[in-house]
XYZ file of C-alpha atoms in Angstrom:
421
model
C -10.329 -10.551 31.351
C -7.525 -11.427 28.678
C -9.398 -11.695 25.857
C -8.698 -14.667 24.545
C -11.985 -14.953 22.384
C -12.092 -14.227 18.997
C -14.639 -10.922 18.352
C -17.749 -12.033 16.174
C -17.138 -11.186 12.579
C -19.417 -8.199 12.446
C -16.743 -6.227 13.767
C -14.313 -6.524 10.320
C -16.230 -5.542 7.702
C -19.230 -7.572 6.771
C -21.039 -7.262 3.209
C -19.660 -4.703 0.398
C -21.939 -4.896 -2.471
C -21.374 -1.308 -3.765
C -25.200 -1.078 -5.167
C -25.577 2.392 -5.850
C -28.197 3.905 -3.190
C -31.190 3.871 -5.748
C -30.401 0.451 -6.333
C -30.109 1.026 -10.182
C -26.388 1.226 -10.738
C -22.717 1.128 -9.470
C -21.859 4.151 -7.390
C -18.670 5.553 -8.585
C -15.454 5.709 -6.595
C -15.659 9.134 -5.564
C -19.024 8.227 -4.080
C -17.674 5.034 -2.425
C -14.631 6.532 -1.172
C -17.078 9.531 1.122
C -19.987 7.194 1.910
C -17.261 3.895 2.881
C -18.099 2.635 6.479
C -20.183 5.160 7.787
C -22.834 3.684 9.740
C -26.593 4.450 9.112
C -27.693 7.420 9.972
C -28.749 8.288 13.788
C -30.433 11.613 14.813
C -27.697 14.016 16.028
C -25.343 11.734 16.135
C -22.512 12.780 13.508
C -22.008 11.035 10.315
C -18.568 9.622 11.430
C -18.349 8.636 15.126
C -15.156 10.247 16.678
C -12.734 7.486 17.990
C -13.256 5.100 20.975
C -10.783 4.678 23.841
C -11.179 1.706 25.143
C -8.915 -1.078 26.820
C -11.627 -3.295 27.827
C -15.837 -3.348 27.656
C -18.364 -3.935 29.622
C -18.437 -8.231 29.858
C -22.024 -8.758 32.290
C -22.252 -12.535 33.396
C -23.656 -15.041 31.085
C -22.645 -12.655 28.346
C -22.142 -14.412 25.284
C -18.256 -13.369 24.997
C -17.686 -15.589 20.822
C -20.766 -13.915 19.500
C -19.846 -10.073 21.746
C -18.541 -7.831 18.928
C -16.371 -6.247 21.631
C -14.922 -7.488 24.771
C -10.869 -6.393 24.801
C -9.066 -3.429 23.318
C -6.211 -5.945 21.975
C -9.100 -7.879 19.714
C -11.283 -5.103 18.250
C -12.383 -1.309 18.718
C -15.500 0.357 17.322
C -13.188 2.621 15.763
C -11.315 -0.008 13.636
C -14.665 -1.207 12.455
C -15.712 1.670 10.515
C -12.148 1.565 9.092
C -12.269 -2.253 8.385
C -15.890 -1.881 6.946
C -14.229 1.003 4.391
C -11.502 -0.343 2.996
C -13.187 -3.381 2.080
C -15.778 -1.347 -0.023
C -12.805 0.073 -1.751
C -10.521 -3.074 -2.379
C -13.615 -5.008 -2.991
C -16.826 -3.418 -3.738
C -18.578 -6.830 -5.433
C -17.817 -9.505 -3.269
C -18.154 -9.813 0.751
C -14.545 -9.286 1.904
C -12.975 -8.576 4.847
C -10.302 -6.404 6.467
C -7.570 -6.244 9.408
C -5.960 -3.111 10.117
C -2.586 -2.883 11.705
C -0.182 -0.270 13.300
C 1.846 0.359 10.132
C 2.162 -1.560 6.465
C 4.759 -3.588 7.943
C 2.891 -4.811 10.417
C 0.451 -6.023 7.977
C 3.152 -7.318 5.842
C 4.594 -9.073 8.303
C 0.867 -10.281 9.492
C 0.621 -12.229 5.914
C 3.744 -13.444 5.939
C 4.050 -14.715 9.166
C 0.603 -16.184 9.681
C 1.233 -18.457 6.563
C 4.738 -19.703 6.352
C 6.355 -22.251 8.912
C 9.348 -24.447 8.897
C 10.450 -26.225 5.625
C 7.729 -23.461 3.475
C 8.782 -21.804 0.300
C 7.904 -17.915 -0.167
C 8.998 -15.668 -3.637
C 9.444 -12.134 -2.662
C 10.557 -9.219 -5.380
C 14.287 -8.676 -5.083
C 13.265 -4.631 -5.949
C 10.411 -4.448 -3.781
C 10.129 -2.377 -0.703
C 13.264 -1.892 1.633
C 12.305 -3.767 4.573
C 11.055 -6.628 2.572
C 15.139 -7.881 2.430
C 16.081 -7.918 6.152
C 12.363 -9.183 6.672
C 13.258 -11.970 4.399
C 16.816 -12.904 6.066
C 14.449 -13.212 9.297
C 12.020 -15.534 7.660
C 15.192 -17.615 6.391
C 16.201 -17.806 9.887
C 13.178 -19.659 10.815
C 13.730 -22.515 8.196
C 11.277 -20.251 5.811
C 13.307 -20.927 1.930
C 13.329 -17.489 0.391
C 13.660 -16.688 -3.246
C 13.788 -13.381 -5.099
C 13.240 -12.385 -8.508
C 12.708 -8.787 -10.104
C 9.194 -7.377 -10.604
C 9.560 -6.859 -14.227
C 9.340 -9.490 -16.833
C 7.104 -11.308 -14.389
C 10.613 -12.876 -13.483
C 9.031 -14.485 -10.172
C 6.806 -16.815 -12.220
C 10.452 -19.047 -12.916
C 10.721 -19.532 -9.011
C 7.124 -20.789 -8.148
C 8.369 -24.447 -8.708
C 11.656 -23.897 -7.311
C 15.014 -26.045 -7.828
C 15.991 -29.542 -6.874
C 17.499 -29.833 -2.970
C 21.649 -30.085 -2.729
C 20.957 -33.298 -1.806
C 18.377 -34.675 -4.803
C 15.614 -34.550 -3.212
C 12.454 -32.945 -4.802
C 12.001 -29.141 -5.276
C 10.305 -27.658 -2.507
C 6.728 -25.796 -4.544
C 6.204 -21.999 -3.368
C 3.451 -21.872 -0.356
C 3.192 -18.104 -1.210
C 4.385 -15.755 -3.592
C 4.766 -11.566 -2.640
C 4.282 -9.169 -5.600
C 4.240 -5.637 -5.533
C 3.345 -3.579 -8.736
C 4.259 -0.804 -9.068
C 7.660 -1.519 -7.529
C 8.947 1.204 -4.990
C 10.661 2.751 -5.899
C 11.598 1.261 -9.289
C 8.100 1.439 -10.717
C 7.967 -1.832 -12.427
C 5.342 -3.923 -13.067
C 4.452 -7.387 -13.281
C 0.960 -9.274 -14.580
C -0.769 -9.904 -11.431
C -3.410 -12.113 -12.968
C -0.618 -14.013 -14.837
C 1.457 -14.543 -11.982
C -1.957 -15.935 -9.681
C -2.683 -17.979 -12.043
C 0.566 -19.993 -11.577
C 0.770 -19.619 -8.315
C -2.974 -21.047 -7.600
C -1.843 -23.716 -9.865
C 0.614 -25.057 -7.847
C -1.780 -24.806 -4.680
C 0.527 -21.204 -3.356
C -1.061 -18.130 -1.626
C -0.830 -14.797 -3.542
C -0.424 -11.469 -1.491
C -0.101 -8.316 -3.667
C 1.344 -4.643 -2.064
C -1.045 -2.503 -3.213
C 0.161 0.720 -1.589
C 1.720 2.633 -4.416
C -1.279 2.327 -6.660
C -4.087 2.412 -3.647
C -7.402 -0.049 -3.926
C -9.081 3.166 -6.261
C -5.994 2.769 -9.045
C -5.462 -1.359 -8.995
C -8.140 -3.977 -7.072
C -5.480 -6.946 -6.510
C -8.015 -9.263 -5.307
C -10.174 -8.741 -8.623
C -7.341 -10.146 -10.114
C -6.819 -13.119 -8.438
C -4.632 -12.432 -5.302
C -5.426 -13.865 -2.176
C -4.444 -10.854 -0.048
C -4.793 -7.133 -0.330
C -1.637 -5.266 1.351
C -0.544 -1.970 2.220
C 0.585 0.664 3.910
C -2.113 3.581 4.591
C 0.334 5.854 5.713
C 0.383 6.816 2.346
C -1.467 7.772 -0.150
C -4.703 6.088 1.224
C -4.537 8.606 4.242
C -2.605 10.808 2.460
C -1.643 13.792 4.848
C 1.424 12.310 6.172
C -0.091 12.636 9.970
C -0.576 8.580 10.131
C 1.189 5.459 10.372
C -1.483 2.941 9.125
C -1.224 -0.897 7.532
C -4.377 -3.333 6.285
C -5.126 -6.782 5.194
C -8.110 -7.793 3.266
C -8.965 -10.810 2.385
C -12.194 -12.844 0.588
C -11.384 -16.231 2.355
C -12.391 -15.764 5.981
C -10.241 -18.238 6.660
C -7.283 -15.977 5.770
C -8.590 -12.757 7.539
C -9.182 -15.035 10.678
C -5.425 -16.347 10.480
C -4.414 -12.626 9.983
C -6.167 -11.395 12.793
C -5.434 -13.772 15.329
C -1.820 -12.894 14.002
C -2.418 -9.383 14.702
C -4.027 -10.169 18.605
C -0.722 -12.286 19.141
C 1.396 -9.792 18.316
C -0.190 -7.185 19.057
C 0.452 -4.732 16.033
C -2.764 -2.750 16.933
C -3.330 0.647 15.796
C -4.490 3.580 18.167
C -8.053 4.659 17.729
C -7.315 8.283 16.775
C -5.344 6.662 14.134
C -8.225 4.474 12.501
C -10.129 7.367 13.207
C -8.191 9.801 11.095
C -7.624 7.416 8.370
C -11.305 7.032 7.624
C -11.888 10.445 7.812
C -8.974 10.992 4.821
C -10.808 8.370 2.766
C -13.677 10.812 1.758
C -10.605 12.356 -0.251
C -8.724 9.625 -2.344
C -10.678 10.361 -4.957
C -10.244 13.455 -5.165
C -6.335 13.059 -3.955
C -5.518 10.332 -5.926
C -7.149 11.679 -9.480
C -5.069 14.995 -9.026
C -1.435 13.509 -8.182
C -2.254 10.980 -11.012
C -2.572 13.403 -13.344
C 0.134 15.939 -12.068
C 2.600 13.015 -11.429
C 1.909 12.102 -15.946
C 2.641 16.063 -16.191
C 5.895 15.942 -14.430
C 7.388 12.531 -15.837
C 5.841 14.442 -19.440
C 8.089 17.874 -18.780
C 11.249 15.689 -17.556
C 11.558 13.365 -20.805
C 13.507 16.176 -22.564
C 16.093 16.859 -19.903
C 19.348 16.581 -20.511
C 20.407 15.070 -17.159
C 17.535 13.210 -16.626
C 18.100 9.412 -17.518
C 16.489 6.578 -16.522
C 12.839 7.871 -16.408
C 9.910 5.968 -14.696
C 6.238 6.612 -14.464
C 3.911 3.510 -15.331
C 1.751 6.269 -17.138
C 3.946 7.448 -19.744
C 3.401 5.678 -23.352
C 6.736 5.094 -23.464
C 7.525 3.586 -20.199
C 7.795 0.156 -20.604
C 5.146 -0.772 -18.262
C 2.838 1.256 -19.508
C 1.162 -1.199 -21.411
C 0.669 -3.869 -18.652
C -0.234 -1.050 -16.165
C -2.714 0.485 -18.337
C -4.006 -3.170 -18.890
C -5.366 -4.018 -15.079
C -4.682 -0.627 -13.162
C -7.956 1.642 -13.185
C -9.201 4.580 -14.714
C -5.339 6.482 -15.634
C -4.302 6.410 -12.233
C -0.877 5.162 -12.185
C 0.117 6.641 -8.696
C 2.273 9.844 -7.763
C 4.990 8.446 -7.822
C 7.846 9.855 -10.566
C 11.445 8.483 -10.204
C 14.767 9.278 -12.608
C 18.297 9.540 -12.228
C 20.758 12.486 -12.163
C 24.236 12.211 -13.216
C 25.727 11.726 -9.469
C 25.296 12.298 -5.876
C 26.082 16.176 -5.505
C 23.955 16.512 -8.741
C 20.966 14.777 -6.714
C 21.766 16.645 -3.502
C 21.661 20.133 -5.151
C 18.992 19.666 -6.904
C 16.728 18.546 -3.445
C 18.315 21.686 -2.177
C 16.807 23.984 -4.623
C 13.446 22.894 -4.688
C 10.687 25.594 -2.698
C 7.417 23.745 -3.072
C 8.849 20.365 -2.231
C 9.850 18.506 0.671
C 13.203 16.726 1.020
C 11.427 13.277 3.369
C 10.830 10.117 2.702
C 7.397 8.184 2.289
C 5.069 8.834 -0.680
C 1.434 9.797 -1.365
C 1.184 12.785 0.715
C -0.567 16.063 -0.268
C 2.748 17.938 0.311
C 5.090 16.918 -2.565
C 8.081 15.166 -1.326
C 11.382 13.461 -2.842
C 14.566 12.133 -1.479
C 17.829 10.743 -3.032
C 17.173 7.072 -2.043
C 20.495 5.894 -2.069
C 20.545 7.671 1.369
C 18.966 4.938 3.015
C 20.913 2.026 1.562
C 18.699 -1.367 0.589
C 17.361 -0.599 -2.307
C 19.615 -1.636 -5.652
C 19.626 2.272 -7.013
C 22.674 4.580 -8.718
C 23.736 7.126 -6.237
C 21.596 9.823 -7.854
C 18.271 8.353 -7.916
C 15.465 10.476 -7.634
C 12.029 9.246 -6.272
C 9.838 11.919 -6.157
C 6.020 11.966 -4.647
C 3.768 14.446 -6.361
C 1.213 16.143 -4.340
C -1.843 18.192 -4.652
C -0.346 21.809 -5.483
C -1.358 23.402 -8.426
C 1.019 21.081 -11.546
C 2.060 24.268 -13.238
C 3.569 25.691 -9.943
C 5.027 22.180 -9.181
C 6.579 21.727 -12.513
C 8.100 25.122 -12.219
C 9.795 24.472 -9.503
C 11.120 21.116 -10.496
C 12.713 22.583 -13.904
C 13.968 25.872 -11.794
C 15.963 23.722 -9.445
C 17.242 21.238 -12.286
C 18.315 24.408 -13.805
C 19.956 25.402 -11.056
C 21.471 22.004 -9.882
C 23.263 22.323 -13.247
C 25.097 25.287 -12.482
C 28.279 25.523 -10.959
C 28.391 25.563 -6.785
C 28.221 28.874 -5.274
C 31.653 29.887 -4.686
C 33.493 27.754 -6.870
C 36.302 29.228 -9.171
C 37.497 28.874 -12.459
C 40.859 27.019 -12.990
């Protein structure tokens, strides 16, 4: 068996209405985010079904192998079902949607962008978007794909949607899809996705929106007109830095079918443990992503008066100059955990990573454990040497903060050692 038949759609996440169980109102996120893809309840079996290892099924002749919800490991697991069925009650708890789950977020990102563009297409990606997005871009040029960037903020991708005229006269070549992420990583800008779907739609182009930083509970991009829901659940929507997770979803079958069969070619699978372990962190996010919200606002608040702290970002502060737009069409004060800011150099950045107790010097964001890196480090991202992006976590803020302002304090002070001249 190679399992070249398509599973029937039950398997990816069929109706989310999000009635409340009474039937006489809305259940709240917090609600949605414990009860999300569990199936209905079974006498001792447990509420969520621990993960299913399987390479192949049971396929008896005259089987009906279109309308069998499972016949190969490479096309659908019972595991990734629950998952599926989850995520789509949290990115879109209204209308019927539908998910894919991949390995990581850039499988999924490459899922979208691969599945839709061909020779002689258009695509507008952010020029300050996530790191991978550039060589991932120089790839798609490769394959005859015409690339353009512009920044997240000012909605400065709406200008290439059209694009220019061809060297040689000819007519402009019209986006087929257009990437935004908002909030940038790890920038933090932010653009108006309904503003920028709008045009897109208009000119008959796909909209895809990387919804990782802000997670489906803190910005619904498909409420506001994208086509595609993307991101990476290895962070904050599994949140214990333990998985390496990515998901589509989609309202157009048609898309989530072209996604999928994406995902079965190239086989970007995740591991059953892994789906498993991700749905079992989703009876958290509320919980998760309401705290670091809020802690993340108390940081940015405590850093505004520092000295050596310049260029300040966190779409939640008054005075950030997003925080209009993200206050306009993110949800309920949850502008992610994300904090990022500049110190005056390098060895500024470095000692100051150094002194921090209560935070981890890694990469990745979204995690319970607080984490922040000097993201020059990596190259690919357009950043002065002493950037700062910093991931709040779950520990209590006042101990956080603390520690922050101790180690600034003592990144200011003079190397250990050093001597007078």
């Amino acid at each position: 068996m190679t399992g070249e038949h398509e599973p029937h759609d039950r398997t990816t996440g069929d109706r989310t209405t999000g009635e409340h169980p009474t039937g006489d109102r809305k259940t709240g996120d917090g609600t949605r985010a414990v009860r999300a893809g569990l199936p209905e309840p079974e006498a001792y079996a447990p509420a969520l079904p621990g993960p299913a290892f399987a390479a192949h099924y049971h396929l008896p002749d005259g089987a009906d192998l279109l309308q069998g919800p499972y016949t190969y490991g490479r096309d659908a697991n019972p595991t990734w079902t629950g998952l599926e069925r989850a995520i789509s009650e949290l990115e879109s708890p209204d209308a019927d949607a539908e998910t894919v789950v991949f390995a990581s977020g850039m499988g999924a990102i490459s899922a979208v962008l691969l599945s839709q563009l061909g020779q002689g297409d258009a695509a507008v990606l952010p020029s300050d978007g996530y790191q991978l997005l550039a060589p991932l871009g120089e790839r798609l040029r490769g394959y005859g794909i015409e690339v353009r960037t512009a920044p997240t903020g000012g909605d400065a991708q709406l200008s290439l949607l059209d694009g220019a005229p061809a060297a040689d006269g000819g007519e402009p070549r019209p986006a087929k899809l257009l990437w935004i992420e908002s909030p940038a990583n790890p920038g933090l800008d932010v653009c108006d996705i309904r503003r920028l779907a709008d045009a897109a739609h208009a000119r008959g182009a796909l909209v895809a929106v990387d919804n990782t930083l802000a997670t489906p509970l803190g910005q619904r991009p498909l409420d506001l007109g994208a086509d595609f829901s993307v991101a990476s659940g290895t962070k904050a929507l599994t949140g214990h830095g333990d998985v390496l997770l990515g998901y589509v979803t989609c309202r157009d079958p048609r898309l989530a079918a072209s996604v999928r069969a994406w995902r079965k070619m190239a086989g970007g699978i995740p591991g059953p443990m892994e789906a498993w372990l991700a749905h079992r962190s989703l009876a958290t996010l509320q919980l998760r992503v309401d705290r670091q919200a809020a802690t993340a606002l108390a940081l940015a608040e405590a850093l505004r008066d520092r000295p050596e702290v310049t260029g300040l970002r966190h779409p939640g502060l008054p005075t950030d100059p997003a925080h209009r737009l993200a206050a306009a069409q993110m949800r309920g004060g949850r502008f992610g955990c994300v904090v990022s800011f500049v110190l005056p150099d390098q060895e500024h950045a470095e000692r100051f990573l150094a002194a921090l107790r209560l935070v981890d010097d890694a990469t990745s964001f979204g995690g319970v454990r607080s984490t922040a890196e000097r993201r020059g480090r990596w190259g690919g991202d357009a950043v002065p040497d002493g950037f700062i992006r910093f991931s709040v976590g779950a520990e209590d803020p006042q101990d956080l903060i603390a520690d922050v302002l101790r180690a600034l304090d003592e990144a200011r002070a003079p190397a250990r050692g050093a001597t007078g001249g």
